[in-house]
Amino acid sequence: MEENKKKTQLTAEEKRKRIQELAASQKETASPQLSLDLELEDEDGEFDTSVLRDTQNPELSYKLYYEIRRLLMSYLPKGSEHKKLRGFIYEEKNIFLNRGKQKDAQGFRGSDGRMSYISSSLEIALEAVKEWIKTGPEPTAIWEKFNELNEKFKEEKDETS
């Protein structure tokens, strides 16, 4: 048993040698070509940098996400009798933060709202929540706001398709 354990625990140098051996044993292929989505290429076939409209900042995204969450938790009705209501609102918010991505049949979304784009998602969501609080935090109003944002995003996405 210990002999098997030793065989599976290779040193970094042994791993490097093994990878080199495997790579050397492969047939040489034609030079690799980078293939990009047509939507990401300009008319010359080059990468179109204009698609990079927003940037990522994981720390700021994280802070904004949890600020939105904190505010919603503070102002939405509490208690088990309101759990479904909160669930509908949180789900609509998460659909927005995940650019329209809904959960699949198994309940997985396949994306994470905490890493949403800052200016096109998180800041908009935070402003929507703050405005909702200022106008009297009625639960239906914040669900409607996120639903409206989702519909707007869906229309914009359809127009660009």
mmCIF file of C-alpha atoms in Angstrom:
data_model
loop_
_atom_site.group_PDB
_atom_site.id
_atom_site.type_symbol
_atom_site.label_atom_id
_atom_site.label_comp_id
_atom_site.label_asym_id
_atom_site.label_seq_id
_atom_site.Cartn_x
_atom_site.Cartn_y
_atom_site.Cartn_z
ATOM 1 C CA MET A 1 0.000 0.000 0.000
ATOM 2 C CA GLU A 2 2.771 2.435 0.936
ATOM 3 C CA GLU A 3 4.546 1.564 -2.306
ATOM 4 C CA ASN A 4 1.440 2.676 -4.302
ATOM 5 C CA LYS A 5 1.293 5.900 -2.319
ATOM 6 C CA LYS A 6 4.922 6.685 -3.181
ATOM 7 C CA LYS A 7 4.236 6.089 -6.867
ATOM 8 C CA THR A 8 1.400 8.639 -6.946
ATOM 9 C CA GLN A 9 3.313 11.325 -5.057
ATOM 10 C CA LEU A 10 5.746 12.590 -7.661
ATOM 11 C CA THR A 11 8.120 15.430 -6.998
ATOM 12 C CA ALA A 12 7.819 18.578 -9.071
ATOM 13 C CA GLU A 13 10.893 17.569 -11.063
ATOM 14 C CA GLU A 14 9.456 14.109 -11.747
ATOM 15 C CA LYS A 15 6.179 15.675 -12.880
ATOM 16 C CA ARG A 16 8.058 18.078 -15.160
ATOM 17 C CA LYS A 17 10.019 15.170 -16.708
ATOM 18 C CA ARG A 18 6.834 13.147 -17.201
ATOM 19 C CA ILE A 19 5.081 16.069 -18.877
ATOM 20 C CA GLN A 20 8.087 16.603 -21.160
ATOM 21 C CA GLU A 21 8.070 12.904 -22.091
ATOM 22 C CA LEU A 22 4.358 12.966 -22.869
ATOM 23 C CA ALA A 23 4.673 16.160 -24.880
ATOM 24 C CA ALA A 24 7.625 14.790 -26.854
ATOM 25 C CA SER A 25 5.711 11.624 -27.687
ATOM 26 C CA GLN A 26 2.877 13.549 -29.300
ATOM 27 C CA LYS A 27 2.834 13.964 -33.058
ATOM 28 C CA GLU A 28 3.686 17.433 -34.213
ATOM 29 C CA THR A 29 0.645 19.332 -35.325
ATOM 30 C CA ALA A 30 0.195 22.306 -37.583
ATOM 31 C CA SER A 31 0.905 25.626 -35.939
ATOM 32 C CA PRO A 32 -1.938 26.507 -33.588
ATOM 33 C CA GLN A 33 -4.367 29.207 -34.627
ATOM 34 C CA LEU A 34 -6.368 31.275 -32.249
ATOM 35 C CA SER A 35 -10.025 31.084 -33.151
ATOM 36 C CA LEU A 36 -12.266 33.720 -31.649
ATOM 37 C CA ASP A 37 -16.003 34.120 -31.700
ATOM 38 C CA LEU A 38 -17.040 36.074 -34.759
ATOM 39 C CA GLU A 39 -18.718 38.570 -32.444
ATOM 40 C CA LEU A 40 -15.320 39.347 -30.925
ATOM 41 C CA GLU A 41 -13.538 39.887 -34.234
ATOM 42 C CA ASP A 42 -13.605 43.016 -36.364
ATOM 43 C CA GLU A 43 -13.850 43.000 -40.165
ATOM 44 C CA ASP A 44 -10.105 42.224 -40.453
ATOM 45 C CA GLY A 45 -10.408 39.162 -38.234
ATOM 46 C CA GLU A 46 -8.620 40.922 -35.382
ATOM 47 C CA PHE A 47 -9.785 40.976 -31.774
ATOM 48 C CA ASP A 48 -12.212 43.846 -31.313
ATOM 49 C CA THR A 49 -11.237 45.579 -28.065
ATOM 50 C CA SER A 50 -14.471 47.589 -28.009
ATOM 51 C CA VAL A 51 -16.180 44.531 -26.474
ATOM 52 C CA LEU A 52 -14.209 45.223 -23.303
ATOM 53 C CA ARG A 53 -16.616 47.900 -22.103
ATOM 54 C CA ASP A 54 -16.344 47.021 -18.462
ATOM 55 C CA THR A 55 -13.536 45.957 -16.198
ATOM 56 C CA GLN A 56 -13.216 43.547 -13.330
ATOM 57 C CA ASN A 57 -12.108 44.387 -9.834
ATOM 58 C CA PRO A 58 -12.778 41.320 -7.675
ATOM 59 C CA GLU A 59 -12.422 43.132 -4.353
ATOM 60 C CA LEU A 60 -14.788 45.952 -5.311
ATOM 61 C CA SER A 61 -17.240 43.522 -6.917
ATOM 62 C CA TYR A 62 -17.273 41.483 -3.720
ATOM 63 C CA LYS A 63 -17.881 44.560 -1.552
ATOM 64 C CA LEU A 64 -20.675 45.870 -3.776
ATOM 65 C CA TYR A 65 -22.381 42.470 -3.939
ATOM 66 C CA TYR A 66 -22.429 42.106 -0.167
ATOM 67 C CA GLU A 67 -23.566 45.706 0.336
ATOM 68 C CA ILE A 68 -26.565 44.996 -1.914
ATOM 69 C CA ARG A 69 -27.223 41.797 0.008
ATOM 70 C CA ARG A 70 -26.929 43.554 3.388
ATOM 71 C CA LEU A 71 -29.362 46.292 2.372
ATOM 72 C CA LEU A 72 -31.910 43.819 1.019
ATOM 73 C CA MET A 73 -31.656 41.706 4.164
ATOM 74 C CA SER A 74 -32.134 44.809 6.313
ATOM 75 C CA TYR A 75 -35.210 46.130 4.528
ATOM 76 C CA LEU A 76 -37.074 43.056 3.284
ATOM 77 C CA PRO A 77 -39.621 41.470 5.638
ATOM 78 C CA LYS A 78 -38.043 39.025 8.061
ATOM 79 C CA GLY A 79 -39.324 35.682 9.267
ATOM 80 C CA SER A 80 -40.069 32.288 7.792
ATOM 81 C CA GLU A 81 -43.490 33.427 6.578
ATOM 82 C CA HIS A 82 -41.724 35.816 4.151
ATOM 83 C CA LYS A 83 -39.014 33.395 2.973
ATOM 84 C CA LYS A 84 -40.631 32.757 -0.439
ATOM 85 C CA LEU A 85 -41.106 36.491 -1.017
ATOM 86 C CA ARG A 86 -37.434 37.142 -0.271
ATOM 87 C CA GLY A 87 -36.482 34.196 -2.484
ATOM 88 C CA PHE A 88 -38.299 35.671 -5.497
ATOM 89 C CA ILE A 89 -36.581 39.030 -4.988
ATOM 90 C CA TYR A 90 -33.120 37.512 -4.476
ATOM 91 C CA GLU A 91 -33.559 35.356 -7.579
ATOM 92 C CA GLU A 92 -34.560 38.327 -9.749
ATOM 93 C CA LYS A 93 -31.542 40.242 -8.438
ATOM 94 C CA ASN A 94 -29.257 37.283 -9.162
ATOM 95 C CA ILE A 95 -30.604 36.912 -12.695
ATOM 96 C CA PHE A 96 -29.733 40.564 -13.279
ATOM 97 C CA LEU A 97 -26.256 40.295 -11.751
ATOM 98 C CA ASN A 98 -25.569 37.190 -13.844
ATOM 99 C CA ARG A 99 -26.541 38.871 -17.135
ATOM 100 C CA GLY A 100 -29.817 37.012 -17.543
ATOM 101 C CA LYS A 101 -28.471 33.584 -16.616
ATOM 102 C CA GLN A 102 -31.149 31.587 -14.823
ATOM 103 C CA LYS A 103 -30.817 28.386 -12.820
ATOM 104 C CA ASP A 104 -31.013 25.132 -14.754
ATOM 105 C CA ALA A 105 -33.273 22.174 -13.910
ATOM 106 C CA GLN A 106 -30.831 21.027 -11.204
ATOM 107 C CA GLY A 107 -30.783 24.456 -9.562
ATOM 108 C CA PHE A 108 -27.345 25.522 -10.824
ATOM 109 C CA ARG A 109 -26.742 28.887 -12.455
ATOM 110 C CA GLY A 110 -23.189 28.310 -13.637
ATOM 111 C CA SER A 111 -22.068 31.840 -12.794
ATOM 112 C CA ASP A 112 -21.436 33.917 -9.711
ATOM 113 C CA GLY A 113 -23.030 37.325 -9.104
ATOM 114 C CA ARG A 114 -20.256 38.298 -6.710
ATOM 115 C CA MET A 115 -17.951 38.658 -9.717
ATOM 116 C CA SER A 116 -20.374 40.675 -11.838
ATOM 117 C CA TYR A 117 -19.208 43.616 -13.874
ATOM 118 C CA ILE A 118 -19.091 46.740 -11.774
ATOM 119 C CA SER A 119 -20.551 49.527 -13.919
ATOM 120 C CA SER A 120 -22.979 47.455 -15.974
ATOM 121 C CA SER A 121 -24.408 45.360 -13.136
ATOM 122 C CA LEU A 122 -23.322 45.900 -9.536
ATOM 123 C CA GLU A 123 -23.466 49.703 -9.472
ATOM 124 C CA ILE A 124 -26.850 49.671 -11.227
ATOM 125 C CA ALA A 125 -28.191 47.098 -8.755
ATOM 126 C CA LEU A 126 -26.858 49.041 -5.771
ATOM 127 C CA GLU A 127 -28.433 52.273 -7.031
ATOM 128 C CA ALA A 128 -31.741 50.453 -7.592
ATOM 129 C CA VAL A 129 -31.701 49.158 -4.016
ATOM 130 C CA LYS A 130 -30.765 52.561 -2.554
ATOM 131 C CA GLU A 131 -33.534 54.272 -4.553
ATOM 132 C CA TRP A 132 -35.987 51.593 -3.408
ATOM 133 C CA ILE A 133 -35.067 52.261 0.234
ATOM 134 C CA LYS A 134 -35.500 56.039 -0.215
ATOM 135 C CA THR A 135 -38.968 55.640 -1.701
ATOM 136 C CA GLY A 136 -40.217 53.346 1.032
ATOM 137 C CA PRO A 137 -38.986 49.780 0.780
ATOM 138 C CA GLU A 138 -42.063 47.955 -0.459
ATOM 139 C CA PRO A 139 -40.992 44.402 -1.498
ATOM 140 C CA THR A 140 -42.953 44.335 -4.745
ATOM 141 C CA ALA A 141 -41.239 47.519 -5.919
ATOM 142 C CA ILE A 142 -37.712 46.087 -5.726
ATOM 143 C CA TRP A 143 -38.785 42.873 -7.473
ATOM 144 C CA GLU A 144 -40.390 44.975 -10.221
ATOM 145 C CA LYS A 145 -37.238 47.081 -10.555
ATOM 146 C CA PHE A 146 -34.981 44.041 -11.003
ATOM 147 C CA ASN A 147 -37.516 42.491 -13.365
ATOM 148 C CA GLU A 148 -37.540 45.711 -15.395
ATOM 149 C CA LEU A 149 -33.726 45.703 -15.519
ATOM 150 C CA ASN A 150 -33.766 42.061 -16.654
ATOM 151 C CA GLU A 151 -36.270 42.810 -19.419
ATOM 152 C CA LYS A 152 -34.201 45.779 -20.576
ATOM 153 C CA PHE A 153 -31.042 43.640 -20.642
ATOM 154 C CA LYS A 154 -32.894 40.913 -22.562
ATOM 155 C CA GLU A 155 -34.089 43.438 -25.170
ATOM 156 C CA GLU A 156 -30.575 44.864 -25.580
ATOM 157 C CA LYS A 157 -29.182 41.356 -25.936
ATOM 158 C CA ASP A 158 -31.811 40.490 -28.576
ATOM 159 C CA GLU A 159 -30.987 43.649 -30.525
ATOM 160 C CA THR A 160 -27.286 42.776 -30.689
ATOM 161 C CA SER A 161 -27.926 39.155 -31.709
#
